[in-house]
C-alpha cells in the first residue's frame, strides 16, 4: 500500500490528512495546494485540518519527518547486514533506491518540497539526511582504507550515489517494467562500479 510509509501511530483523521497532503503536494506542488484541497482528499472540512495540524507547512514537515525517519531506518538495517564495505555499500544503495521507488510519491514530496519548510523544520530534516550521507561516506572510506574501493573523491562520489537514488522518485512509475527491488539491485551494482570495487 502506498501509505505504508506512514508506519507511526496516528489518529485516523490525521493519517488521512497526511496521505491526502502527499497526494495533493505531488499533484500540484506545495505552493499551489490549498488546505481545502487536502481536507477534501481526507473527507474532512477545511477547518478539520487545523484540529490536527497547525498549518499546511506543519503537514509538509510531518510528512518529511516520517518519510526521512523511514529512510534512515531502512539504511541502518541495510548497513547492519555486513561489516564488509562492498556488501554494505551495495545493500545500502539497494535499500535507498527501493524505498524511493516503492514510495515514489512520498519521496518526491519530501525531497523536492524541502524549500517550503521553515528554517527550524529544514534543520531537523537536514540532520536525518546527514546521517544517511555520513553512513554512505563512511562505507566508501572503509572500502578505500581496506583496498577494495578506488575512490579519489569520496565526498563527490557520496553525493553522486545519493543523487541517483533520490532521483528515482522523480521518474519511477509503479506501472513500469522494473519492481523497486529489481531497480535497487541494479543501482547497488552500479554503486560498486562507481566505487571502483576490486572484487
Short mmCIF file of C-alpha atoms in Angstrom, two decimals:
data_model
loop_
_atom_site.label_atom_id
_atom_site.label_comp_id
_atom_site.label_asym_id
_atom_site.label_seq_id
_atom_site.Cartn_x
_atom_site.Cartn_y
_atom_site.Cartn_z
CA UNK A 1 0.00 0.00 0.00
CA UNK A 2 1.26 3.47 -0.87
CA UNK A 3 0.53 4.75 2.63
CA UNK A 4 2.72 2.07 4.25
CA UNK A 5 5.39 4.76 4.70
CA UNK A 6 3.08 6.09 7.45
CA UNK A 7 4.12 3.47 9.99
CA UNK A 8 3.57 5.65 13.05
CA UNK A 9 0.53 5.53 15.34
CA UNK A 10 -1.81 8.33 14.31
CA UNK A 11 -5.46 9.24 14.72
CA UNK A 12 -7.38 8.05 11.62
CA UNK A 13 -8.23 11.61 10.55
CA UNK A 14 -4.61 12.75 10.91
CA UNK A 15 -3.47 9.77 8.85
CA UNK A 16 -5.99 10.61 6.11
CA UNK A 17 -4.81 14.22 6.11
CA UNK A 18 -1.16 13.24 5.71
CA UNK A 19 -1.98 10.86 2.87
CA UNK A 20 -4.20 13.50 1.25
CA UNK A 21 -1.44 16.09 1.61
CA UNK A 22 1.12 13.81 -0.06
CA UNK A 23 -1.25 13.23 -2.98
CA UNK A 24 -2.06 16.94 -3.31
CA UNK A 25 1.54 18.14 -2.98
CA UNK A 26 2.70 15.55 -5.52
CA UNK A 27 -0.04 16.50 -7.98
CA UNK A 28 0.04 20.29 -7.68
CA UNK A 29 3.14 21.24 -5.70
CA UNK A 30 3.18 22.60 -2.17
CA UNK A 31 2.56 26.25 -3.01
CA UNK A 32 -0.33 25.55 -5.40
CA UNK A 33 -2.11 23.32 -2.89
CA UNK A 34 -4.74 24.84 -0.60
CA UNK A 35 -5.66 23.30 2.74
CA UNK A 36 -9.20 22.79 1.42
CA UNK A 37 -7.74 20.53 -1.32
CA UNK A 38 -6.06 18.41 1.34
CA UNK A 39 -9.18 18.36 3.51
CA UNK A 40 -11.33 17.26 0.56
CA UNK A 41 -8.99 14.35 -0.17
CA UNK A 42 -9.23 13.33 3.50
CA UNK A 43 -13.01 13.63 3.59
CA UNK A 44 -12.91 16.50 6.11
CA UNK A 45 -13.91 20.15 6.19
CA UNK A 46 -11.17 22.74 5.65
CA UNK A 47 -11.41 23.65 9.34
CA UNK A 48 -10.82 19.99 10.21
CA UNK A 49 -7.20 20.27 9.07
CA UNK A 50 -6.41 22.65 11.94
CA UNK A 51 -7.74 20.25 14.55
CA UNK A 52 -4.74 18.02 13.81
CA UNK A 53 -2.11 20.30 12.25
CA UNK A 54 -1.25 23.94 12.93
CA UNK A 55 -0.68 24.77 9.26
CA UNK A 56 -0.11 23.43 5.76
CA UNK A 57 3.63 23.72 6.45
CA UNK A 58 3.21 21.55 9.55
CA UNK A 59 1.66 18.87 7.35
CA UNK A 60 4.65 19.01 4.99
CA UNK A 61 7.02 18.86 7.96
CA UNK A 62 5.32 15.79 9.43
CA UNK A 63 5.38 14.06 6.04
CA UNK A 64 9.07 14.91 5.65
CA UNK A 65 9.90 13.79 9.17
CA UNK A 66 8.11 10.45 8.90
CA UNK A 67 9.47 9.81 5.41
CA UNK A 68 13.07 10.63 6.32
CA UNK A 69 12.90 8.62 9.54
CA UNK A 70 11.67 5.68 7.49
CA UNK A 71 14.56 6.08 5.08
CA UNK A 72 17.07 6.24 7.94
CA UNK A 73 15.65 3.03 9.44
CA UNK A 74 15.95 1.25 6.09
CA UNK A 75 19.54 2.47 5.66
CA UNK A 76 20.56 1.45 9.19
CA UNK A 77 19.10 -2.02 8.73
CA UNK A 78 20.87 -2.47 5.38
CA UNK A 79 24.20 -1.26 6.79
CA UNK A 80 23.95 -3.66 9.72
CA UNK A 81 23.91 -6.69 7.42
CA UNK A 82 27.67 -6.77 6.93
CA UNK A 83 30.92 -5.16 8.06
CA UNK A 84 32.41 -5.71 4.59
CA UNK A 85 32.35 -2.34 2.77
CA UNK A 86 31.37 -3.77 -0.63
CA UNK A 87 28.46 -5.78 0.77
CA UNK A 88 27.40 -2.86 2.94
CA UNK A 89 27.53 -0.29 0.13
CA UNK A 90 25.52 -2.49 -2.20
CA UNK A 91 22.93 -3.22 0.50
CA UNK A 92 22.56 0.45 1.49
CA UNK A 93 22.18 1.72 -2.10
CA UNK A 94 19.77 -1.14 -2.90
CA UNK A 95 17.67 -0.22 0.14
CA UNK A 96 17.57 3.54 -0.50
CA UNK A 97 16.74 3.03 -4.17
CA UNK A 98 13.97 0.51 -3.48
CA UNK A 99 12.46 2.80 -0.81
CA UNK A 100 12.40 5.76 -3.21
CA UNK A 101 10.80 3.60 -5.90
CA UNK A 102 8.24 1.91 -3.65
CA UNK A 103 7.13 5.19 -2.05
CA UNK A 104 7.93 7.39 -5.05
CA UNK A 105 5.04 9.80 -4.49
CA UNK A 106 6.00 10.48 -0.88
CA UNK A 107 9.71 10.52 -1.74
CA UNK A 108 9.09 13.11 -4.46
CA UNK A 109 7.36 15.38 -1.95
CA UNK A 110 9.92 15.04 0.84
CA UNK A 111 12.90 15.55 -1.47
CA UNK A 112 11.62 18.27 -3.80
CA UNK A 113 9.45 20.41 -1.50
CA UNK A 114 12.01 20.93 1.28
CA UNK A 115 12.43 24.61 0.44
CA UNK A 116 8.88 25.24 1.68
CA UNK A 117 9.77 24.17 5.23
CA UNK A 118 10.59 26.73 7.90
CA UNK A 119 14.26 27.12 8.76
CA UNK A 120 13.85 25.16 12.00
CA UNK A 121 11.99 22.32 10.30
CA UNK A 122 14.53 22.20 7.45
CA UNK A 123 17.27 21.88 10.06
CA UNK A 124 15.52 18.86 11.62
CA UNK A 125 15.26 17.15 8.23
CA UNK A 126 18.86 18.06 7.35
CA UNK A 127 20.03 16.20 10.47
CA UNK A 128 18.39 13.00 9.23
CA UNK A 129 19.79 13.48 5.73
CA UNK A 130 23.29 13.99 7.16
CA UNK A 131 23.07 10.64 8.91
CA UNK A 132 22.38 8.89 5.60
CA UNK A 133 25.15 10.86 3.91
CA UNK A 134 27.62 10.02 6.70
CA UNK A 135 26.86 6.31 6.53
CA UNK A 136 27.45 6.12 2.77
CA UNK A 137 30.59 8.26 3.04
CA UNK A 138 31.98 6.14 5.88
CA UNK A 139 31.32 2.97 3.91
CA UNK A 140 33.26 4.36 0.97
CA UNK A 141 36.10 5.46 3.26
CA UNK A 142 36.22 2.00 4.86
CA UNK A 143 36.41 0.42 1.41
CA UNK A 144 39.24 2.74 0.34
CA UNK A 145 41.15 2.05 3.58
CA UNK A 146 40.64 -1.69 3.09
CA UNK A 147 41.85 -1.55 -0.51
CA UNK A 148 38.57 -2.77 -2.02
CA UNK A 149 37.41 0.60 -3.41
CA UNK A 150 39.22 3.06 -5.65
CA UNK A 151 37.52 6.39 -4.92
CA UNK A 152 39.65 9.51 -5.42
CA UNK A 153 36.79 11.80 -4.30
CA UNK A 154 34.76 10.20 -1.50
CA UNK A 155 32.60 13.26 -0.83
CA UNK A 156 31.76 13.72 -4.52
CA UNK A 157 31.03 10.03 -5.01
CA UNK A 158 28.75 10.03 -1.95
CA UNK A 159 26.81 12.96 -3.42
CA UNK A 160 26.57 11.25 -6.81
CA UNK A 161 25.30 7.97 -5.34
CA UNK A 162 22.68 9.63 -3.16
CA UNK A 163 21.57 11.90 -6.01
CA UNK A 164 20.98 8.83 -8.19
CA UNK A 165 18.87 7.11 -5.55
CA UNK A 166 16.80 10.20 -4.72
CA UNK A 167 16.13 10.95 -8.39
CA UNK A 168 14.34 7.60 -8.73
CA UNK A 169 11.32 9.23 -7.06
CA UNK A 170 11.09 11.78 -9.86
CA UNK A 171 10.59 9.31 -12.71
CA UNK A 172 9.60 5.94 -11.22
CA UNK A 173 6.12 4.64 -12.06
CA UNK A 174 4.53 1.60 -10.46
CA UNK A 175 3.33 0.52 -13.90
CA UNK A 176 6.90 0.35 -15.23
CA UNK A 177 8.83 -2.78 -16.12
CA UNK A 178 11.08 -2.90 -13.04
CA UNK A 179 9.99 -3.63 -9.49
CA UNK A 180 11.54 -1.50 -6.71
CA UNK A 181 13.77 -4.38 -5.56
CA UNK A 182 14.95 -5.00 -9.10
CA UNK A 183 15.86 -1.37 -9.51
CA UNK A 184 17.57 -1.45 -6.12
CA UNK A 185 19.74 -4.38 -7.23
CA UNK A 186 20.70 -2.54 -10.43
CA UNK A 187 21.68 0.61 -8.51
CA UNK A 188 23.56 -1.45 -5.92
CA UNK A 189 25.69 -2.96 -8.70
CA UNK A 190 26.20 0.49 -10.25
CA UNK A 191 27.36 1.79 -6.86
CA UNK A 192 30.08 -0.85 -6.71
CA UNK A 193 31.25 0.11 -10.20
CA UNK A 194 31.29 3.80 -9.26
CA UNK A 195 33.34 2.91 -6.19
CA UNK A 196 35.89 1.08 -8.34
CA UNK A 197 35.21 -2.15 -6.48
CA UNK A 198 38.07 -4.59 -6.71
CA UNK A 199 36.20 -7.84 -6.26
#
